[in-house]
Amino acid sequence: MAQKIAIVGAGWYGCHIGSSLKSLGFDVVIFEQHDRPLHEASGNNQFRLHLGFHYPRHHRTRIQSRDGFMRFIERYPQLSREIPENIYAVPREDSLIDFQTYKLIMTSSGIDFREVRECSVPMRGIDGILIAAERVLLIERARRYFEQRLGDSLRLSTRVQKIEQTPASVDVDGERFDLLIDATWGHLLGLPLKMFYEPTMLLYLETQDPFPAVTLVDGPLTSVYPTEDPNIYTLSSVPHTPLGRVDSPEAARAIRDGVTEELVEQKYKLMSDQISKYLPDFRDHFRLLGPQLAIKTKPVGAFDDRSCYVYRRGRTISVMSGKIDTIFFAMEQIVNILAAVDNTGDDPFGSALRHEIAARRV
Ligand SMILES: Cc1cc2nc3c(=O)[nH]c(=O)nc-3n(C[C@H](O)[C@H](O)[C@H](O)COP(=O)(O)OP(=O)(O)OC[C@H]3O[C@@H](n4cnc5c(N)ncnc54)[C@H](O)[C@@H]3O)c2cc1C
């Protein structure tokens, strides 16, 4: 039975999996290269607790989001908050699907919404509007929660350099574990699927007035979404947020770290022009505060698939995260792997023969 488990990465996935495994009685160590949890993609995103409205073209993602949302508010009720007015609007001309089809897909997926004729801000060129009960993730509170919950299991400022797998153990920089979970979103060991890394830029904007969350769907569109600070929002755009598409995390980091003031200004112009087409008063409400930079890991060709996958290679489990609401699906699959040991009494990470051969070699 695997007792001592190493997790690399203290993003949402590493923290949730680590916290769940601790509750189950496992001896867990979580290695994180930064000096706080949720420092990379988990702390630099749109902070949307999805319900499935973003994914009319991907059934599995929609269903995982819908179910993950419910589980998230049950497990972490204090780590998100409601949004008073959360709008999904389908433009008449630029959307890939029409409003009636969009509504039909959400209804048939069991995702609840309210249809309205107008909202608190003027909009134009819109075919229809829904109000959805999505929430905002509270990242600073989540950091404090996981730091406290994980305690000594969290080894911050520790960058993992070397993994060695033997039939009997997996060694993380020379320390022995029964099992390793790579929760680095493909940065440490890669993932056994065709994928690429996408450096991204969202923009932080400030407003003095309350503004609704507005998401234009479906296709190469744009959204403005609140953060945990009531006066700060993020602006995101499907065509303008990506900064490139590269094969390695190093190349993605080089692009992210090379962003200039000029590029930020250019992106602000492009993104605010795009959203002003539908929200004509947008610029009167907001002023640019600065960029938010991150790196996304995406599967090649799996169009719009943002669901979560877990892969096992011997004693190593790799997590391909979907969205934050899909943390539960990763954990479910890890529990299935661990339960297989209990049910059969066998060690699924290496046969008896492998152990014997390894033992003779030393
Ligand atoms: C622009 C953008 C917008 C997004 N918007 C949303 C949204 O609104 N809602 C949503 O649900 N999802 C959103 N996502 C997706 C979401 O951010 C990710 O699915 C999620 O954060 C991935 O979590 P993770 O724990 O797998 O990875 P990460 O948060 O990237 O965590 C991986 C951790 O591994 C650590 N690490 C890497 N290598 C090593 C090493 N060698 N040693 C030690 N530590 C290491 C890193 O420092 C990092 O802390 C967005 C993503 C981006 C980029």
Short mmCIF file of C-alpha atoms and ligand atoms in Angstrom, two decimals:
data_model
loop_
_atom_site.label_atom_id
_atom_site.label_comp_id
_atom_site.label_asym_id
_atom_site.label_seq_id
_atom_site.Cartn_x
_atom_site.Cartn_y
_atom_site.Cartn_z
CA MET A 1 0.00 0.00 0.00
CA ALA A 2 1.37 3.44 -1.00
CA GLN A 3 1.95 5.37 2.22
CA LYS A 4 4.33 8.17 1.48
CA ILE A 5 3.26 10.37 -1.41
CA ALA A 6 5.14 13.26 -3.02
CA ILE A 7 3.21 15.94 -4.88
CA VAL A 8 5.07 18.45 -7.02
CA GLY A 9 3.22 21.77 -7.45
CA ALA A 10 1.07 23.70 -4.99
CA GLY A 11 -1.48 25.04 -7.47
CA TRP A 12 -5.18 24.31 -6.96
CA TYR A 13 -4.60 20.69 -8.03
CA GLY A 14 -1.62 19.96 -5.79
CA CYS A 15 -3.24 21.70 -2.81
CA HIS A 16 -6.61 19.98 -3.18
CA ILE A 17 -5.11 16.53 -3.83
CA GLY A 18 -2.62 16.97 -0.97
CA SER A 19 -5.30 18.10 1.44
CA SER A 20 -7.61 15.19 0.47
CA LEU A 21 -4.84 12.58 0.75
CA LYS A 22 -3.90 13.93 4.19
CA SER A 23 -7.53 13.49 5.29
CA LEU A 24 -7.30 9.87 4.14
CA GLY A 25 -4.27 9.33 6.38
CA PHE A 26 -1.46 9.38 3.81
CA ASP A 27 1.92 10.86 4.59
CA VAL A 28 2.10 13.69 2.03
CA VAL A 29 4.84 16.12 1.03
CA ILE A 30 4.03 18.93 -1.44
CA PHE A 31 7.01 20.55 -3.14
CA GLU A 32 6.50 24.08 -4.47
CA GLN A 33 9.20 26.18 -6.11
CA HIS A 34 7.67 29.54 -5.05
CA ASP A 35 7.33 30.89 -1.53
CA ARG A 36 3.52 30.62 -1.48
CA PRO A 37 0.86 28.28 -2.90
CA LEU A 38 -1.29 29.24 -5.94
CA HIS A 39 1.50 31.39 -7.39
CA GLU A 40 1.40 30.37 -11.07
CA ALA A 41 -1.73 29.71 -13.21
CA SER A 42 -3.83 29.05 -10.09
CA GLY A 43 -3.25 32.61 -8.88
CA ASN A 44 -3.23 34.26 -12.33
CA ASN A 45 -6.46 33.57 -14.18
CA GLN A 46 -9.96 34.94 -14.49
CA PHE A 47 -10.97 33.53 -11.07
CA ARG A 48 -14.23 32.24 -12.47
CA LEU A 49 -15.84 29.28 -10.76
CA HIS A 50 -17.28 27.83 -13.96
CA LEU A 51 -20.70 26.24 -14.28
CA GLY A 52 -20.35 25.14 -17.91
CA PHE A 53 -21.60 28.26 -19.78
CA HIS A 54 -18.24 28.70 -21.52
CA TYR A 55 -18.35 25.34 -23.25
CA PRO A 56 -21.39 24.92 -25.51
CA ARG A 57 -19.13 22.93 -27.89
CA HIS A 58 -17.72 20.41 -25.41
CA HIS A 59 -20.09 18.13 -23.53
CA ARG A 60 -17.60 16.47 -21.13
CA THR A 61 -16.17 19.84 -20.06
CA ARG A 62 -19.66 21.24 -19.49
CA ILE A 63 -20.74 18.31 -17.35
CA GLN A 64 -17.49 18.29 -15.32
CA SER A 65 -17.91 22.04 -14.70
CA ARG A 66 -21.55 21.75 -13.65
CA ASP A 67 -20.83 18.93 -11.19
CA GLY A 68 -17.50 20.40 -10.05
CA PHE A 69 -19.17 23.72 -9.23
CA MET A 70 -21.60 22.01 -6.82
CA ARG A 71 -18.83 20.02 -5.19
CA PHE A 72 -16.59 23.06 -4.89
CA ILE A 73 -19.13 25.13 -2.95
CA GLU A 74 -19.86 22.19 -0.70
CA ARG A 75 -16.20 21.45 0.06
CA TYR A 76 -14.84 25.03 0.04
CA PRO A 77 -17.86 27.25 0.87
CA GLN A 78 -15.61 30.09 2.08
CA LEU A 79 -13.32 30.20 -0.98
CA SER A 80 -15.68 31.83 -3.49
CA ARG A 81 -18.39 34.47 -3.51
CA GLU A 82 -21.55 35.25 -5.46
CA ILE A 83 -21.66 37.78 -8.29
CA PRO A 84 -24.73 40.05 -8.10
CA GLU A 85 -25.16 40.22 -11.91
CA ASN A 86 -23.34 37.66 -14.05
CA ILE A 87 -24.25 38.07 -17.72
CA TYR A 88 -23.70 35.69 -20.65
CA ALA A 89 -24.59 37.52 -23.86
CA VAL A 90 -24.71 36.02 -27.38
CA PRO A 91 -23.87 38.62 -30.09
CA ARG A 92 -26.14 38.64 -33.12
CA GLU A 93 -23.33 38.58 -35.72
CA ASP A 94 -20.05 37.36 -34.18
CA SER A 95 -21.11 34.25 -32.26
CA LEU A 96 -20.47 30.75 -33.61
CA ILE A 97 -23.92 29.66 -32.44
CA ASP A 98 -27.21 31.50 -32.16
CA PHE A 99 -28.90 32.32 -28.87
CA GLN A 100 -31.66 29.69 -29.18
CA THR A 101 -29.13 26.88 -29.77
CA TYR A 102 -26.97 28.15 -26.90
CA LYS A 103 -29.95 28.11 -24.52
CA LEU A 104 -30.99 24.66 -25.68
CA ILE A 105 -27.50 23.22 -25.02
CA MET A 106 -27.40 24.67 -21.49
CA THR A 107 -30.93 23.50 -20.67
CA SER A 108 -30.27 19.98 -21.94
CA SER A 109 -27.06 19.83 -19.84
CA GLY A 110 -29.06 20.62 -16.69
CA ILE A 111 -27.36 24.00 -16.19
CA ASP A 112 -29.68 26.53 -14.63
CA PHE A 113 -30.03 30.16 -15.82
CA ARG A 114 -32.47 33.04 -16.08
CA GLU A 115 -33.17 34.76 -19.38
CA VAL A 116 -33.51 38.55 -19.26
CA ARG A 117 -34.33 41.23 -21.86
CA GLU A 118 -31.94 43.85 -20.53
CA CYS A 119 -29.30 44.39 -17.85
CA SER A 120 -27.84 47.24 -15.75
CA VAL A 121 -25.41 48.44 -18.47
CA PRO A 122 -26.21 49.36 -22.08
CA MET A 123 -25.36 46.61 -24.61
CA ARG A 124 -25.66 46.51 -28.40
CA GLY A 125 -25.64 43.93 -31.21
CA ILE A 126 -26.88 41.23 -28.81
CA ASP A 127 -29.20 38.34 -29.74
CA GLY A 128 -30.01 37.31 -26.15
CA ILE A 129 -28.86 37.51 -22.50
CA LEU A 130 -28.73 34.98 -19.68
CA ILE A 131 -28.03 35.50 -16.00
CA ALA A 132 -25.90 32.70 -14.52
CA ALA A 133 -25.02 31.84 -10.91
CA GLU A 134 -21.24 31.45 -11.41
CA ARG A 135 -18.98 32.71 -8.63
CA VAL A 136 -15.59 34.44 -8.09
CA LEU A 137 -12.74 32.48 -6.53
CA LEU A 138 -11.12 34.16 -3.51
CA ILE A 139 -7.45 33.44 -4.10
CA GLU A 140 -5.85 35.22 -1.14
CA ARG A 141 -8.21 33.43 1.23
CA ALA A 142 -7.50 30.12 -0.54
CA ARG A 143 -3.74 30.66 -0.08
CA ARG A 144 -4.16 31.17 3.66
CA TYR A 145 -6.54 28.22 3.91
CA PHE A 146 -4.14 25.79 2.19
CA GLU A 147 -1.07 27.06 4.05
CA GLN A 148 -2.85 26.37 7.33
CA ARG A 149 -4.47 23.10 6.23
CA LEU A 150 -1.30 21.63 4.72
CA GLY A 151 1.05 22.83 7.48
CA ASP A 152 4.38 21.03 7.49
CA SER A 153 3.41 18.99 4.44
CA LEU A 154 3.97 22.07 2.30
CA ARG A 155 7.62 22.57 1.37
CA LEU A 156 7.75 26.03 -0.15
CA SER A 157 10.70 27.55 -2.07
CA THR A 158 11.76 24.02 -3.09
CA ARG A 159 12.24 23.44 -6.80
CA VAL A 160 12.29 19.74 -7.68
CA GLN A 161 15.17 18.90 -10.03
CA LYS A 162 15.45 15.14 -10.29
CA ILE A 163 12.96 12.25 -10.30
CA GLU A 164 14.17 8.64 -10.30
CA GLN A 165 11.75 5.76 -10.50
CA THR A 166 12.68 2.22 -9.39
CA PRO A 167 10.31 -0.74 -9.02
CA ALA A 168 10.33 -0.21 -5.25
CA SER A 169 10.11 3.56 -4.95
CA VAL A 170 10.18 6.91 -6.65
CA ASP A 171 12.90 9.26 -5.49
CA VAL A 172 12.41 13.03 -5.51
CA ASP A 173 15.80 14.75 -5.32
CA GLY A 174 17.06 11.69 -3.41
CA GLU A 175 14.12 11.37 -0.98
CA ARG A 176 12.17 8.10 -1.21
CA PHE A 177 8.41 7.98 -1.80
CA ASP A 178 5.92 5.25 -2.72
CA LEU A 179 4.20 7.43 -5.25
CA LEU A 180 4.72 10.75 -7.04
CA ILE A 181 1.95 13.03 -8.27
CA ASP A 182 3.10 15.56 -10.85
CA ALA A 183 0.70 18.49 -10.38
CA THR A 184 2.78 21.03 -12.31
CA TRP A 185 0.40 21.22 -15.30
CA GLY A 186 2.98 19.45 -17.45
CA HIS A 187 5.98 21.60 -16.42
CA LEU A 188 7.99 18.91 -14.61
CA LEU A 189 7.63 15.64 -16.54
CA GLY A 190 5.45 16.67 -19.49
CA LEU A 191 2.25 14.76 -20.20
CA PRO A 192 1.59 11.68 -22.34
CA LEU A 193 -0.52 13.59 -24.84
CA LYS A 194 0.10 16.03 -27.65
CA MET A 195 0.04 19.42 -26.04
CA PHE A 196 1.48 22.91 -26.15
CA TYR A 197 2.17 25.77 -23.75
CA GLU A 198 0.46 29.10 -24.21
CA PRO A 199 1.74 32.21 -22.39
CA THR A 200 -1.23 34.50 -21.69
CA MET A 201 -2.05 38.10 -20.81
CA LEU A 202 -5.21 39.23 -19.06
CA LEU A 203 -5.55 42.87 -18.01
CA TYR A 204 -6.39 44.13 -14.52
CA LEU A 205 -8.77 47.08 -14.68
CA GLU A 206 -10.01 49.38 -11.97
CA THR A 207 -13.50 50.86 -11.60
CA GLN A 208 -15.20 52.99 -8.94
CA ASP A 209 -18.73 51.84 -9.86
CA PRO A 210 -20.19 48.38 -9.48
CA PHE A 211 -20.19 46.71 -12.91
CA PRO A 212 -21.70 43.36 -13.89
CA ALA A 213 -19.60 40.38 -15.02
CA VAL A 214 -20.11 40.21 -18.80
CA THR A 215 -19.08 37.28 -21.00
CA LEU A 216 -19.69 37.30 -24.74
CA VAL A 217 -20.13 33.82 -26.21
CA ASP A 218 -19.50 31.75 -28.33
CA GLY A 219 -16.20 31.84 -30.22
CA PRO A 220 -13.33 34.36 -30.47
CA LEU A 221 -14.98 36.80 -28.06
CA THR A 222 -14.24 38.60 -24.80
CA SER A 223 -15.22 39.00 -21.14
CA VAL A 224 -14.88 41.26 -18.12
CA TYR A 225 -15.06 39.52 -14.75
CA PRO A 226 -14.74 40.66 -11.11
CA THR A 227 -11.95 39.63 -8.75
CA GLU A 228 -11.85 39.26 -4.97
CA ASP A 229 -11.24 43.06 -4.79
CA PRO A 230 -14.61 44.76 -5.48
CA ASN A 231 -12.95 47.53 -7.56
CA ILE A 232 -10.68 45.34 -9.69
CA TYR A 233 -11.79 43.31 -12.73
CA THR A 234 -9.98 41.21 -15.33
CA LEU A 235 -10.42 41.74 -19.06
CA SER A 236 -9.88 38.68 -21.24
CA SER A 237 -10.13 38.04 -24.96
CA VAL A 238 -10.01 34.76 -26.89
CA PRO A 239 -7.98 36.24 -29.81
CA HIS A 240 -5.84 38.75 -27.84
CA THR A 241 -5.02 36.99 -24.53
CA PRO A 242 -2.65 34.32 -25.98
CA LEU A 243 0.95 35.53 -26.48
CA GLY A 244 2.18 32.50 -28.43
CA ARG A 245 2.07 28.73 -28.77
CA VAL A 246 5.27 26.82 -27.94
CA ASP A 247 6.48 23.28 -27.21
CA SER A 248 8.31 23.77 -23.92
CA PRO A 249 7.65 25.46 -20.56
CA GLU A 250 11.02 27.26 -20.87
CA ALA A 251 10.00 28.86 -24.18
CA ALA A 252 6.64 29.87 -22.67
CA ARG A 253 8.36 31.47 -19.65
CA ALA A 254 10.72 33.41 -21.94
CA ILE A 255 7.75 34.95 -23.78
CA ARG A 256 5.89 35.68 -20.53
CA ASP A 257 8.94 37.30 -18.93
CA GLY A 258 9.69 39.39 -22.03
CA VAL A 259 6.39 41.32 -22.04
CA THR A 260 6.95 45.09 -22.48
CA GLU A 261 4.89 48.17 -21.51
CA GLU A 262 4.22 48.78 -25.22
CA LEU A 263 2.74 45.30 -25.63
CA VAL A 264 0.49 45.85 -22.60
CA GLU A 265 -0.77 49.14 -24.12
CA GLN A 266 -1.33 47.45 -27.49
CA LYS A 267 -3.27 44.62 -25.89
CA TYR A 268 -5.34 47.09 -23.86
CA LYS A 269 -6.32 48.90 -27.06
CA LEU A 270 -7.21 45.67 -28.87
CA MET A 271 -9.17 44.20 -25.97
CA SER A 272 -11.02 47.38 -25.01
CA ASP A 273 -11.92 48.05 -28.69
CA GLN A 274 -13.26 44.50 -28.93
CA ILE A 275 -15.46 44.68 -25.83
CA SER A 276 -16.64 48.26 -26.52
CA LYS A 277 -18.35 46.95 -29.65
CA TYR A 278 -20.92 45.31 -27.34
CA LEU A 279 -20.55 47.50 -24.22
CA PRO A 280 -20.37 51.05 -25.64
CA ASP A 281 -19.70 52.71 -22.23
CA PHE A 282 -16.93 50.29 -21.28
CA ARG A 283 -14.05 52.81 -21.37
CA ASP A 284 -15.97 55.31 -19.21
CA HIS A 285 -16.02 52.78 -16.38
CA PHE A 286 -12.54 51.29 -16.37
CA ARG A 287 -8.89 52.29 -16.26
CA LEU A 288 -5.94 49.97 -16.90
CA LEU A 289 -4.00 48.87 -13.80
CA GLY A 290 -1.58 46.39 -15.36
CA PRO A 291 -1.16 42.96 -16.94
CA GLN A 292 -1.71 39.55 -15.41
CA LEU A 293 0.67 37.01 -16.97
CA ALA A 294 0.43 33.22 -16.87
CA ILE A 295 1.05 30.00 -18.83
CA LYS A 296 -1.70 27.62 -19.98
CA THR A 297 -1.10 23.99 -20.93
CA LYS A 298 -3.46 22.89 -23.71
CA PRO A 299 -4.07 19.64 -25.59
CA VAL A 300 -3.41 19.83 -29.34
CA GLY A 301 -6.49 19.48 -31.47
CA ALA A 302 -8.91 18.63 -28.63
CA PHE A 303 -11.06 21.56 -29.64
CA ASP A 304 -12.43 23.37 -26.59
CA ASP A 305 -11.72 20.38 -24.30
CA ARG A 306 -10.95 21.78 -20.83
CA SER A 307 -11.78 18.63 -18.89
CA CYS A 308 -9.35 16.96 -16.52
CA TYR A 309 -7.29 13.81 -17.20
CA VAL A 310 -5.06 11.68 -14.97
CA TYR A 311 -2.31 9.38 -16.33
CA ARG A 312 -0.28 6.73 -14.52
CA ARG A 313 3.21 5.56 -15.48
CA GLY A 314 4.46 3.12 -12.85
CA ARG A 315 4.75 5.03 -9.59
CA THR A 316 4.16 8.40 -11.22
CA ILE A 317 0.75 9.98 -11.69
CA SER A 318 0.47 13.04 -13.94
CA VAL A 319 -2.46 15.40 -13.77
CA MET A 320 -3.66 17.31 -16.82
CA SER A 321 -5.80 19.90 -15.13
CA GLY A 322 -8.96 21.18 -16.68
CA LYS A 323 -10.42 24.16 -14.90
CA ILE A 324 -10.31 24.80 -11.17
CA ASP A 325 -13.77 23.29 -10.69
CA THR A 326 -12.43 19.97 -12.05
CA ILE A 327 -10.04 19.30 -9.13
CA PHE A 328 -12.49 16.68 -7.82
CA PHE A 329 -12.23 14.55 -10.96
CA ALA A 330 -8.46 14.37 -10.60
CA MET A 331 -8.78 13.29 -6.98
CA GLU A 332 -11.45 10.70 -7.83
CA GLN A 333 -9.13 9.02 -10.31
CA ILE A 334 -6.20 9.08 -7.90
CA VAL A 335 -8.37 7.45 -5.24
CA ASN A 336 -9.34 4.76 -7.77
CA ILE A 337 -5.66 3.97 -8.35
CA LEU A 338 -5.00 3.79 -4.61
CA ALA A 339 -8.16 1.73 -3.97
CA ALA A 340 -6.98 -0.86 -6.49
CA VAL A 341 -4.14 -1.65 -4.06
CA ASP A 342 -6.55 -2.19 -1.17
CA ASN A 343 -8.95 -4.34 -3.19
CA THR A 344 -6.39 -6.73 -4.66
CA GLY A 345 -3.78 -6.65 -1.94
CA ASP A 346 -1.27 -6.25 -4.79
CA ASP A 347 1.05 -3.37 -5.34
CA PRO A 348 -0.02 -1.93 -8.71
CA PHE A 349 3.16 0.08 -8.99
CA GLY A 350 5.46 -2.86 -9.61
CA SER A 351 5.13 -6.66 -9.71
CA ALA A 352 6.75 -8.94 -7.11
CA LEU A 353 9.23 -10.06 -9.77
CA ARG A 354 10.30 -6.45 -10.42
CA HIS A 355 10.86 -5.94 -6.70
CA GLU A 356 12.97 -9.09 -6.54
CA ILE A 357 15.08 -8.09 -9.52
CA ALA A 358 15.59 -4.62 -8.08
CA ALA A 359 16.51 -6.09 -4.68
CA ARG A 360 19.15 -8.42 -6.26
CA ARG A 361 20.74 -5.54 -8.12
CA VAL A 362 21.65 -3.69 -4.93
C1 LIG B 1 -5.33 33.23 -18.52
C2 LIG B 1 -6.00 32.09 -17.80
C3 LIG B 1 -7.32 32.21 -17.39
C4 LIG B 1 -7.94 31.14 -16.74
N1 LIG B 1 -9.19 31.32 -16.23
C5 LIG B 1 -9.75 30.36 -15.46
C6 LIG B 1 -10.97 30.60 -14.78
O1 LIG B 1 -11.52 31.69 -14.84
N2 LIG B 1 -11.50 29.56 -14.07
C7 LIG B 1 -10.88 28.35 -13.98
O2 LIG B 1 -11.44 27.44 -13.34
N3 LIG B 1 -9.70 28.12 -14.57
C8 LIG B 1 -9.11 29.10 -15.29
N4 LIG B 1 -7.89 28.89 -15.87
C9 LIG B 1 -7.26 27.57 -15.72
C10 LIG B 1 -6.68 27.41 -14.33
O3 LIG B 1 -5.88 28.51 -14.00
C11 LIG B 1 -5.87 26.11 -14.31
O4 LIG B 1 -6.67 25.04 -14.71
C12 LIG B 1 -5.36 25.78 -12.92
O5 LIG B 1 -4.88 26.91 -12.23
C13 LIG B 1 -4.27 24.74 -13.03
O6 LIG B 1 -3.86 24.41 -11.72
P1 LIG B 1 -2.62 23.46 -11.49
O7 LIG B 1 -2.53 23.26 -10.03
O8 LIG B 1 -2.73 22.26 -12.36
O9 LIG B 1 -1.38 24.27 -12.10
P2 LIG B 1 -0.57 25.60 -11.53
O10 LIG B 1 -1.45 26.54 -10.85
O11 LIG B 1 0.22 26.07 -12.69
O12 LIG B 1 0.35 24.94 -10.43
C14 LIG B 1 1.50 24.21 -10.74
C15 LIG B 1 2.51 24.50 -9.65
O13 LIG B 1 3.67 23.67 -9.87
C16 LIG B 1 4.81 24.41 -9.43
N5 LIG B 1 6.00 23.80 -10.05
C17 LIG B 1 6.26 23.63 -11.38
N6 LIG B 1 7.45 23.00 -11.54
C18 LIG B 1 7.96 22.76 -10.29
C19 LIG B 1 9.14 22.15 -9.79
N7 LIG B 1 10.06 21.62 -10.61
N8 LIG B 1 9.32 22.08 -8.45
C20 LIG B 1 8.40 22.60 -7.58
N9 LIG B 1 7.26 23.21 -8.01
C21 LIG B 1 7.03 23.28 -9.34
C22 LIG B 1 4.51 25.82 -9.95
O14 LIG B 1 5.29 26.80 -9.27
C23 LIG B 1 3.00 25.95 -9.67
O15 LIG B 1 2.76 26.56 -8.41
C24 LIG B 1 -7.23 29.93 -16.52
C25 LIG B 1 -5.90 29.82 -16.91
C26 LIG B 1 -5.26 30.89 -17.51
C27 LIG B 1 -3.81 30.79 -17.86
#
